[in-house]
Amino acid sequence: MTSRIKPDLCLISFALVGSTLVILILLALLNITATQLSDIPFLLQVAQDSRVTDSILLTFTAGLNAVIILVLLGTPLAYVLARTHSRFNNIIESIIDIPLVLPHTVAGIMIYLLFMQRGLIGAPLKDVGFIFEDAYPGIVAAMLFVALPFYVDTAREGFEKVPLHLENVARTLGATRFRAFSLVVFPLSIRHILNGCILAWGRAISEFAAVIMIAYYPMVISTLIYYRFTTGGIKESTAIAFLMILASFSVFVLLRLVTRYVGRYDDRV
Amino acid sequence: MIEFDNVSLRLSAFALHEVSLTIMAGDYYFIMGPSGAGKTILLEALAGLHIPDEGRILLKGEDITGIPPEMRKIGLVYQDYSLFPHMTVEKNIGFGLRMQGLHHPERKKRVDTLMKKLGVGHLAQRAPLTLSGGEMQRVAIARALAIEPEILLLDEPLSALDPIMRDFFVDELRELHREQGLTIVQVTHERHEALNLGTRMALIRDGRLEQEGAIDDVFVRPRTRTAAEFMGFENIIPGIVSDAGGPDCRFDTGTVSFSCSTKAIKGENGAVCIRADDISVREKTDPGTDRDNTYRGKIVAVNPSGPMVRIDVDIGLNIVMVMSRKTFESRHLKKGSEIVLTVSPDDIYIISTGTPDTTCS
């Protein structure tokens, strides 16, 4: 009797159903690529426009700035949430996730009310020369707000995955809690931390509504695309969008390559 | 000397209740109990990883209840060894010395000595997750010993090893205890580990201390039914002391009575505890002694287990005994066979479970 390997119909049908999502993204990419490659001189002209390159750079830098602040403030918060079991944890986790469920314009209004020159945070900071309205700090504040859950949730998951026993042993060996965190827990969570950074950065640079509420100027790339769409038409805005796709894609591929080789300790056999 | 003075501790769904015990310097102390009894929590409390809600933990008479783990200098080895996966074996072992601020040359010297002693020198640059269970255990012990602790806590260190390695490591741990003069506190639920290595032990159940004492004492004279079950008494039969006087007494189970060489009080409720291997089959030609308890019964179940056979015999109540497979076969015994059992009064132990109605001197 010959045995035949039966195809896994469940897995195949799942793959077929799921592939529609991948196809959707690919179609969108192919569509915009085909449009742009049909007029390369115009694309090059847009690419050489300093307002476009400056805007991309501004967006990436502001996103990076937001991520740095998130790492500094969000890492301790994520660790506390991972290592404590207070009844308040659920409430705090829900508060952290609020930016995920809010319409972006609502998030924008909340940011504006808080950081405007008469706002709860904006007013005192204005006195020391820190202005958010139509300024770089406003962009960073809006990006920080919307990207926050992506970083904190991912970092928390990473810390939770580090067995408590490792930390306990480190402490019995003479490490304070901070040293146990910095020498054992943090290095073992580095992949989650980096993934959290990538997700948060991606979320930050893609923000539009929350940013324009507080800082229409200087224009981040989303604002510039919208502005060119309303003033210059679809052709100009599509070219900028295509350049942004190329830039973002390159950065993301690079970051994913880096994280692929960082923090892998379980497969060194 | 370590003392737990009425230590109570609540951790979400789990709690330790008023645990008091004493561990003497140089003891090989075992904490035993069923899974979920609170053994590891007790060990972690001693390491300083949990602060008791009530009570105190004393070390050499000094209250260390609020002292953090990094200040206690107590080594800890978990069941899963908990080696730092992002550090080499050498760095794992040197971690504690690094925390002490020891400079690299001195640190390396001490790590090398320890690795050589524990036989893991050839693994210095290996990642922990590439090691076998036995190697991991040696590295974990070397890492704990590196800080030169006076007390070493072992949380079921042998449970992840195969039986051959386990026997080997029992010898190694005995040697370690003898050589280093350490106080070792080990959590286990394996009786034979405690019997092989231990000097004293505590039996924990549902976060409460059931019994504490010298290993032999707890093993031979358990004070509660739970302790008796955990110490491996196969026959624990409830009843009442029907007659008492002098060094002996008579214990009545309702259907069968036993003569026991235990001081008891008439009318006392309790249970007789008899180990299966203390019961023997009386030969027809063996007249026995007048003191012996002798019962006629019928074999109702036979359960071979390797070279031994476990037999359930109905003597008016179900009694479990063991004999070698060779003896079992040579006597042509089988389920339904009638046999005569005998058990010496010296091998019957009574645990008290209630207050007597009357007392008898």
XYZ file of C-alpha atoms in Angstrom:
630
model
C 0.000 0.000 0.000
C 1.448 3.364 -0.940
C 0.925 6.189 1.496
C 0.107 9.590 0.062
C 0.562 12.783 1.983
C -2.812 14.489 2.041
C -2.695 18.227 1.482
C -3.662 20.243 4.539
C -6.865 21.743 3.151
C -7.511 23.839 6.232
C -4.112 25.516 6.047
C -4.404 26.023 2.290
C -7.836 27.626 2.530
C -6.670 29.867 5.391
C -3.694 30.943 3.272
C -5.962 31.682 0.301
C -8.365 33.743 2.395
C -5.537 35.595 4.127
C -3.664 36.302 0.921
C -6.406 38.719 -0.172
C -5.048 41.176 2.399
C -1.507 40.837 1.084
C -2.783 41.218 -2.465
C -4.638 44.364 -1.461
C -1.428 45.997 -0.218
C 0.569 44.750 -3.210
C -2.056 46.078 -5.637
C -1.963 49.491 -4.011
C 1.852 49.525 -4.178
C 1.983 48.281 -7.764
C -0.631 50.780 -8.807
C 1.200 53.794 -7.392
C 4.573 52.474 -8.609
C 3.291 51.995 -12.143
C 1.819 55.495 -12.165
C 5.055 57.070 -10.975
C 7.381 55.078 -13.210
C 5.381 56.251 -16.216
C 6.706 59.782 -15.615
C 10.173 59.453 -14.117
C 11.336 63.023 -14.960
C 8.446 64.482 -12.954
C 9.201 62.107 -10.066
C 12.853 63.220 -10.071
C 11.766 66.834 -10.150
C 9.573 66.331 -7.078
C 12.353 64.356 -5.359
C 14.688 67.330 -5.825
C 12.205 69.756 -4.290
C 13.818 70.796 -1.010
C 10.398 71.317 0.626
C 9.651 67.635 0.012
C 13.011 66.303 1.244
C 12.954 68.669 4.233
C 9.463 67.513 5.098
C 10.429 63.821 4.925
C 13.475 64.523 7.076
C 11.370 66.533 9.537
C 8.819 63.718 9.781
C 11.455 61.050 10.362
C 13.332 63.172 12.900
C 10.208 64.133 14.839
C 9.165 60.464 14.850
C 12.590 59.473 16.143
C 12.387 62.178 18.788
C 9.013 60.889 19.941
C 10.396 57.335 20.104
C 13.404 58.445 22.178
C 11.076 60.126 24.678
C 8.899 57.023 24.666
C 11.866 54.758 25.417
C 12.926 56.995 28.295
C 9.464 57.323 29.827
C 7.679 54.235 28.507
C 10.303 51.637 29.440
C 10.008 52.147 33.222
C 6.224 52.235 32.911
C 6.176 48.995 30.887
C 8.447 47.302 33.445
C 6.264 48.339 36.375
C 3.170 47.034 34.574
C 4.926 43.760 33.760
C 6.187 43.108 37.260
C 3.332 44.260 39.456
C -0.093 42.773 39.872
C -2.000 45.650 41.369
C -5.727 45.983 40.740
C -4.881 49.387 39.220
C -2.841 47.762 36.431
C -5.913 47.108 34.296
C -7.021 50.714 34.658
C -3.566 52.040 33.754
C -3.316 49.685 30.764
C -6.722 50.895 29.555
C -5.620 54.520 29.901
C -2.473 53.761 27.875
C -4.583 52.230 25.112
C -6.944 55.230 24.819
C -4.999 56.775 21.888
C -5.571 53.503 19.985
C -9.341 53.801 20.018
C -9.749 57.529 19.569
C -10.393 59.092 16.160
C -7.172 60.913 15.254
C -8.911 64.270 15.139
C -10.115 63.741 18.708
C -6.565 62.910 19.751
C -5.497 66.098 17.950
C -7.982 68.236 19.871
C -6.886 66.691 23.171
C -3.247 67.404 22.329
C -4.091 70.943 21.229
C -6.030 71.725 24.417
C -3.173 70.437 26.540
C -0.247 71.963 24.655
C -1.689 75.210 23.239
C -0.259 78.425 24.645
C -3.139 78.639 27.137
C -3.135 74.889 27.759
C -2.438 73.004 30.962
C 1.059 72.053 29.853
C 1.537 74.623 27.052
C 1.035 77.704 29.250
C 3.765 77.050 31.844
C 6.174 75.814 29.190
C 5.528 78.926 27.104
C 6.869 80.960 30.018
C 10.213 79.173 29.685
C 10.216 79.655 25.914
C 8.839 76.297 24.872
C 6.067 76.706 22.305
C 4.126 73.832 20.789
C 1.661 75.539 18.477
C 2.912 75.468 14.887
C 6.291 74.347 16.096
C 8.473 71.235 16.101
C 7.694 70.323 19.765
C 3.976 70.261 18.846
C 4.639 67.668 16.140
C 6.652 65.536 18.563
C 3.933 65.839 21.246
C 1.211 64.705 18.815
C 3.347 61.831 17.533
C 4.236 60.788 21.079
C 0.567 60.690 22.081
C -0.580 58.467 19.234
C 2.481 56.160 19.271
C 2.540 55.648 23.030
C 0.453 52.447 23.269
C 2.442 50.749 20.517
C 5.693 51.107 22.435
C 4.463 50.542 25.997
C 2.373 47.476 25.140
C 5.169 45.811 23.148
C 7.834 46.541 25.778
C 5.532 45.275 28.533
C 5.012 42.017 26.654
C 8.785 41.682 26.329
C 9.382 42.210 30.046
C 6.622 39.751 30.910
C 8.331 37.105 28.814
C 11.529 37.285 30.831
C 11.091 34.660 33.567
C 10.882 36.218 37.003
C 13.261 33.510 38.231
C 16.110 35.085 36.252
C 15.565 38.392 37.972
C 15.241 36.686 41.361
C 18.527 34.833 40.882
C 20.273 38.038 39.785
C 19.087 39.705 42.984
C 20.287 36.883 45.232
C 23.648 37.223 43.475
C 23.916 40.804 44.672
C 22.191 42.831 41.941
C 19.856 45.615 43.020
C 16.518 45.659 41.234
C 17.814 48.306 38.831
C 20.941 46.310 38.024
C 18.887 43.128 37.607
C 16.684 45.105 35.215
C 19.516 46.664 33.243
C 21.770 43.587 33.096
C 19.219 40.788 32.773
C 15.658 41.891 31.981
C 16.406 44.677 29.492
C 18.935 42.752 27.349
C 16.562 39.789 27.201
C 13.706 42.055 26.090
C 15.716 43.931 23.496
C 13.843 42.442 20.534
C 10.536 43.552 21.962
C 11.972 46.969 22.769
C 13.237 47.387 19.195
C 9.987 46.106 17.727
C 8.111 48.530 19.952
C 10.344 51.341 18.678
C 9.713 50.390 15.059
C 5.953 50.164 15.559
C 5.856 53.440 17.477
C 8.024 55.197 14.920
C 5.878 53.889 12.068
C 2.755 55.076 13.844
C 4.334 58.452 14.619
C 5.469 59.266 11.080
C 2.094 58.258 9.648
C 0.135 60.646 11.867
C -1.708 63.480 10.161
C -4.860 64.626 11.919
C -3.403 64.914 15.414
C -0.345 66.731 14.070
C -2.159 69.383 12.018
C -4.358 70.296 14.983
C -1.370 71.508 16.959
C 1.234 72.146 14.236
C 0.169 72.731 10.654
C 3.597 74.241 10.229
C 6.305 73.125 9.843
C 4.692 70.645 7.475
C 5.233 66.974 8.149
C 4.991 64.805 5.075
C 1.320 63.921 5.619
C 0.433 67.609 5.840
C 2.494 68.402 2.765
C 0.831 65.619 0.736
C -2.601 66.875 1.794
C -1.609 70.481 1.014
C -0.277 69.557 -2.445
C -3.347 67.418 -3.085
C -5.635 70.370 -2.406
C -3.483 72.934 -4.209
C -1.445 71.086 -6.864
C -3.658 68.125 -7.605
C -3.384 64.348 -7.498
C -0.256 64.052 -9.662
C 1.987 66.118 -7.400
C 0.695 64.646 -4.162
C 1.030 61.090 -5.513
C 4.679 61.664 -6.405
C 5.417 62.841 -2.865
C 3.489 59.889 -1.456
C 5.532 57.520 -3.618
C 8.803 59.049 -2.386
C 7.592 58.682 1.189
C 6.749 55.027 0.545
C 10.278 54.423 -0.790
C 11.914 56.187 2.155
C 9.767 54.485 4.802
C 10.114 51.087 3.188
C 13.919 51.399 3.099
C 14.104 52.395 6.757
C 11.724 49.630 7.836
C 13.586 46.937 5.898
C 16.841 48.113 7.480
C 15.370 48.082 10.992
C 13.793 44.672 10.532
C 17.141 43.302 9.355
C 18.813 44.679 12.469
C 16.203 43.277 14.859
C 16.406 39.892 13.179
C 19.861 39.328 14.591
C 19.440 41.049 17.940
C 18.452 39.305 21.141
C 18.203 35.758 19.843
C 19.427 33.471 22.617
C 17.136 30.521 22.212
C 18.488 29.116 18.963
C 22.239 29.087 19.477
C 22.335 25.301 19.618
C 20.851 29.575 62.494
C 17.750 30.567 60.538
C 14.432 31.051 62.269
C 10.994 31.598 60.795
C 8.993 33.204 63.535
C 5.250 33.000 62.803
C 5.728 34.024 59.190
C 2.537 34.772 57.265
C 2.605 35.852 53.660
C -0.129 36.372 51.081
C 0.617 36.286 47.346
C -2.532 36.774 45.244
C -4.325 33.415 45.590
C -1.676 31.793 47.751
C -0.746 32.267 51.407
C 1.679 31.011 54.046
C 0.113 30.814 57.489
C 2.084 31.359 60.679
C 5.052 29.225 59.740
C 7.616 28.792 62.496
C 10.684 26.653 61.954
C 14.352 26.540 62.844
C 17.236 25.632 60.558
C 20.538 25.079 62.342
C 23.902 26.107 60.888
C 25.308 23.226 58.845
C 21.909 21.549 58.440
C 20.906 19.901 55.190
C 17.320 20.959 55.642
C 14.482 19.730 53.461
C 11.202 21.473 52.828
C 8.748 18.882 51.595
C 5.136 18.900 50.625
C 2.765 18.298 47.749
C 2.750 20.561 44.667
C 1.350 23.993 45.456
C 1.997 23.589 49.192
C 4.112 26.751 49.400
C 7.591 25.219 49.450
C 9.129 27.561 46.872
C 7.471 30.641 48.398
C 9.045 29.707 51.731
C 12.439 29.386 50.049
C 11.994 32.708 48.251
C 10.955 34.380 51.503
C 14.199 33.167 53.025
C 16.092 34.585 50.038
C 14.375 37.930 50.612
C 12.274 37.844 47.451
C 9.018 38.144 49.410
C 8.521 40.238 52.490
C 6.255 38.544 55.065
C 3.022 40.338 55.978
C 3.486 39.160 59.543
C 6.216 37.484 61.541
C 9.981 37.667 61.300
C 12.842 35.851 59.662
C 15.970 35.728 61.805
C 19.497 34.889 60.703
C 21.936 34.238 63.545
C 19.468 35.993 65.812
C 19.359 39.125 63.656
C 16.061 40.168 62.090
C 16.547 40.080 58.307
C 12.847 40.336 57.377
C 13.226 43.694 55.613
C 16.694 43.152 54.163
C 16.606 42.953 50.343
C 17.891 39.789 48.621
C 21.039 41.453 47.288
C 22.183 42.151 50.854
C 21.559 38.651 52.228
C 24.306 36.696 50.459
C 22.115 33.611 50.188
C 22.640 31.477 47.062
C 19.597 30.249 45.159
C 19.292 27.534 42.517
C 15.913 27.047 40.880
C 14.471 23.876 39.431
C 14.925 25.281 35.901
C 18.432 26.513 36.880
C 17.570 29.997 35.529
C 20.891 30.583 33.799
C 21.092 33.948 32.054
C 20.677 32.949 28.404
C 22.460 36.041 27.056
C 25.654 35.338 28.962
C 28.245 32.617 28.515
C 28.771 30.014 31.237
C 31.804 31.971 32.449
C 29.830 35.217 32.681
C 26.955 33.478 34.420
C 29.261 32.149 37.112
C 31.041 35.480 37.416
C 27.818 37.515 37.675
C 27.722 37.594 41.471
C 31.396 38.528 41.669
C 30.782 41.330 39.170
C 28.001 42.603 41.436
C 30.483 42.559 44.317
C 32.705 44.851 42.241
C 35.502 42.330 41.870
C 37.918 43.294 39.090
C 38.306 41.123 36.038
C 41.603 39.286 36.814
C 40.502 38.294 40.337
C 37.011 37.474 39.083
C 38.353 35.260 36.323
C 40.646 33.478 38.748
C 37.783 32.636 41.082
C 35.453 31.663 38.252
C 38.131 29.380 36.784
C 38.623 27.693 40.155
C 34.896 27.129 40.546
C 34.469 25.874 36.990
C 37.298 23.410 37.531
C 35.827 22.258 40.836
C 32.381 21.716 39.334
C 33.831 20.163 36.164
C 32.477 22.767 33.745
C 35.755 24.408 32.726
C 35.414 23.158 29.148
C 32.039 24.891 28.876
C 33.307 28.390 29.765
C 32.407 30.041 26.452
C 29.236 28.066 25.779
C 25.756 29.602 25.804
C 23.578 28.117 28.589
C 20.859 26.934 26.240
C 23.315 24.617 24.502
C 24.034 22.714 27.725
C 22.549 19.453 28.970
C 20.444 19.367 32.158
C 23.348 18.068 34.228
C 25.720 20.729 32.899
C 23.170 23.457 33.543
C 22.801 22.281 37.111
C 26.546 22.377 37.726
C 26.777 25.874 36.262
C 23.834 27.069 38.361
C 25.422 25.668 41.525
C 28.810 27.161 40.614
C 27.125 30.536 40.059
C 25.412 30.370 43.451
C 28.630 29.276 45.192
C 30.654 32.067 43.583
C 29.344 34.609 46.071
C 30.522 32.319 48.880
C 27.144 32.092 50.579
C 26.710 30.605 54.020
C 23.300 29.353 52.978
C 22.435 27.648 49.710
C 18.800 27.310 48.668
C 17.946 24.572 46.189
C 14.488 24.439 44.647
C 13.947 20.880 43.401
C 17.382 20.823 41.770
C 17.176 17.175 40.750
C 13.709 17.048 39.276
C 14.794 17.898 35.724
C 17.456 15.163 35.631
C 17.114 11.588 34.444
C 17.230 8.882 37.175
C 20.895 7.980 36.616
C 22.037 11.621 36.719
C 19.823 12.176 39.748
C 21.563 9.444 41.770
C 24.905 10.868 40.697
C 23.961 14.370 41.798
C 22.644 13.162 45.157
C 26.218 12.025 45.854
C 27.589 15.324 44.549
C 25.271 17.374 46.755
C 26.216 15.293 49.792
C 29.877 15.946 48.995
C 29.213 19.657 48.502
C 27.451 19.902 51.854
C 30.251 18.058 53.623
C 33.121 19.903 51.923
C 31.797 23.443 52.038
C 30.194 23.238 55.466
C 27.207 25.012 53.967
C 23.721 25.231 55.364
C 21.616 23.825 52.536
C 17.859 24.249 52.359
C 16.336 22.121 49.624
C 12.781 21.938 48.392
C 11.624 18.594 47.127
C 8.648 16.294 47.004
C 10.843 13.216 46.667
C 11.110 11.308 49.963
C 14.245 9.456 49.007
C 16.174 12.714 48.429
C 15.382 13.849 51.961
C 16.189 10.430 53.414
C 19.483 10.264 51.516
C 20.742 13.760 52.180
C 18.771 15.514 54.884
C 19.409 16.128 58.535
C 16.145 17.898 59.327
C 12.974 18.670 57.469
C 9.711 20.559 57.427
C 6.521 19.266 55.911
C 4.315 21.977 54.403
C 0.744 21.646 53.223
C -1.613 24.383 52.017
C 0.806 27.017 53.290
C 0.868 25.568 56.805
C 3.602 23.718 58.629
C 2.440 20.132 59.227
C 5.512 18.905 61.033
C 9.136 19.795 61.567
C 11.988 17.763 62.996
C 14.850 15.390 62.344
C 14.356 13.470 59.097
C 14.159 10.076 60.808
C 11.735 11.385 63.385
C 9.292 12.761 60.800
C 9.703 9.662 58.671
C 9.061 7.191 61.502
C 6.716 9.241 63.669
C 4.523 11.495 61.537
C 2.134 13.506 63.667
C -0.747 13.893 61.227
C -2.485 11.798 58.637
C -1.130 14.075 55.870
C 2.391 13.691 57.211
C 1.940 9.927 57.345
C 0.660 9.833 53.768
C 3.547 11.968 52.597
C 6.065 9.864 54.489
C 4.879 6.855 52.546
C 2.694 4.889 54.955
C 0.533 2.817 52.616
C -1.866 1.703 55.350
C -3.475 4.448 57.423
C -6.529 3.001 59.115
C -8.782 5.084 61.375
C -10.138 3.735 64.647
C -9.984 4.086 68.413
C -7.654 2.970 71.208
C -9.756 0.268 72.862
C -7.328 -0.745 75.552
C -4.226 0.882 76.937
C -1.827 0.250 79.741
C 1.921 0.303 80.100
C 3.923 0.486 76.914
C 1.344 -1.302 74.724
C -2.201 -0.689 73.597
C -4.920 -2.206 71.509
C -6.347 -0.306 68.556
C -9.773 -1.171 67.203
C -10.762 -0.259 63.655
C -14.286 -1.664 63.924
C -13.589 -4.825 61.947
C -10.021 -5.616 62.927
C -7.953 -4.831 66.007
C -4.209 -4.350 66.254
C -1.831 -4.812 69.128
C 0.615 -1.895 69.111
C 3.693 -1.193 71.175
C 2.804 2.472 71.530
C 1.795 4.390 74.631
C -1.739 5.617 74.136
C -4.772 6.783 76.006
C -7.855 4.633 76.069
C -10.683 6.088 74.008
C -8.324 8.194 71.906
C -9.373 8.556 68.280
C -6.670 8.131 65.705
C -5.269 5.973 62.959
C -2.789 3.134 62.806
C 0.001 3.561 60.263
C 1.657 0.482 58.833
C 4.199 0.421 56.016
C 3.457 -2.141 53.319
C 6.947 -3.613 53.597
C 6.539 -4.219 57.346
C 3.790 -6.752 56.670
C 4.846 -10.294 55.916
C 3.179 -13.569 54.975
C 3.338 -16.169 57.708
C 4.534 -19.615 56.679
C 2.229 -22.461 57.761
C 5.160 -23.904 59.690
C 5.955 -20.594 61.410
C 4.225 -20.429 64.810
C 5.106 -16.747 65.190
C 5.070 -15.014 68.555
C 2.170 -14.245 70.841
C 2.794 -10.521 70.380
C 2.426 -10.572 66.612
C -0.783 -9.482 64.944
C -1.901 -12.300 62.700
C -4.749 -12.095 60.205
C -6.218 -14.432 57.638
C -7.206 -12.773 54.402
C -7.796 -13.063 50.684
C -5.768 -11.392 47.945
C -8.077 -8.967 46.112
C -5.607 -7.163 43.838
C -2.114 -7.782 42.513
C -0.041 -4.958 41.032
C 3.429 -5.933 39.827
C 5.912 -3.076 39.890
C 9.345 -4.000 38.606
C 10.964 -6.589 40.884
C 8.280 -6.059 43.548
C 4.583 -6.895 43.735
C 2.052 -4.769 45.564
C -0.786 -6.832 46.963
C -4.134 -5.722 48.373
C -5.417 -8.167 50.955
C -8.908 -8.206 52.460
C -8.600 -9.043 56.163
C -11.903 -7.438 57.064
C -10.462 -4.193 55.758
C -8.199 -3.592 52.818
C -4.516 -3.796 53.675
C -1.600 -3.195 51.306
C 1.616 -5.169 51.454
C 4.602 -5.670 49.164
C 6.798 -8.642 48.483
C 9.400 -9.540 45.897
C 8.115 -10.921 42.650
C 10.296 -13.986 43.232
C 8.637 -14.726 46.593
C 5.193 -14.059 45.137
C 5.758 -16.529 42.318
C 7.454 -19.177 44.460
C 4.409 -19.244 46.782
C 2.094 -19.653 43.769
C 0.040 -16.702 44.946
C -2.582 -15.085 42.765
C -5.706 -12.997 43.064
C -8.170 -14.910 45.261
C -5.461 -16.839 47.162
C -5.906 -17.078 50.918
C -2.926 -16.025 52.999
C -2.022 -15.323 56.610
C -0.449 -11.957 57.315
C 1.575 -10.910 60.246
C 2.800 -7.556 61.479
C 4.859 -6.877 64.558
C 3.370 -4.469 67.150
C 6.700 -2.608 66.952
C 5.958 -1.757 63.299
C 2.596 -0.165 63.995
C 2.516 3.527 64.707
C -0.526 5.395 66.007
C -1.374 8.994 65.167
C -3.862 10.727 67.372
C -6.698 12.671 65.800
C -8.949 13.377 68.755
C -9.362 13.854 72.455
C -10.147 10.716 74.443
C -13.392 10.405 76.367
C -11.663 8.519 79.161
C -8.058 8.253 80.156
C -6.229 5.176 81.270
C -2.757 5.164 82.760
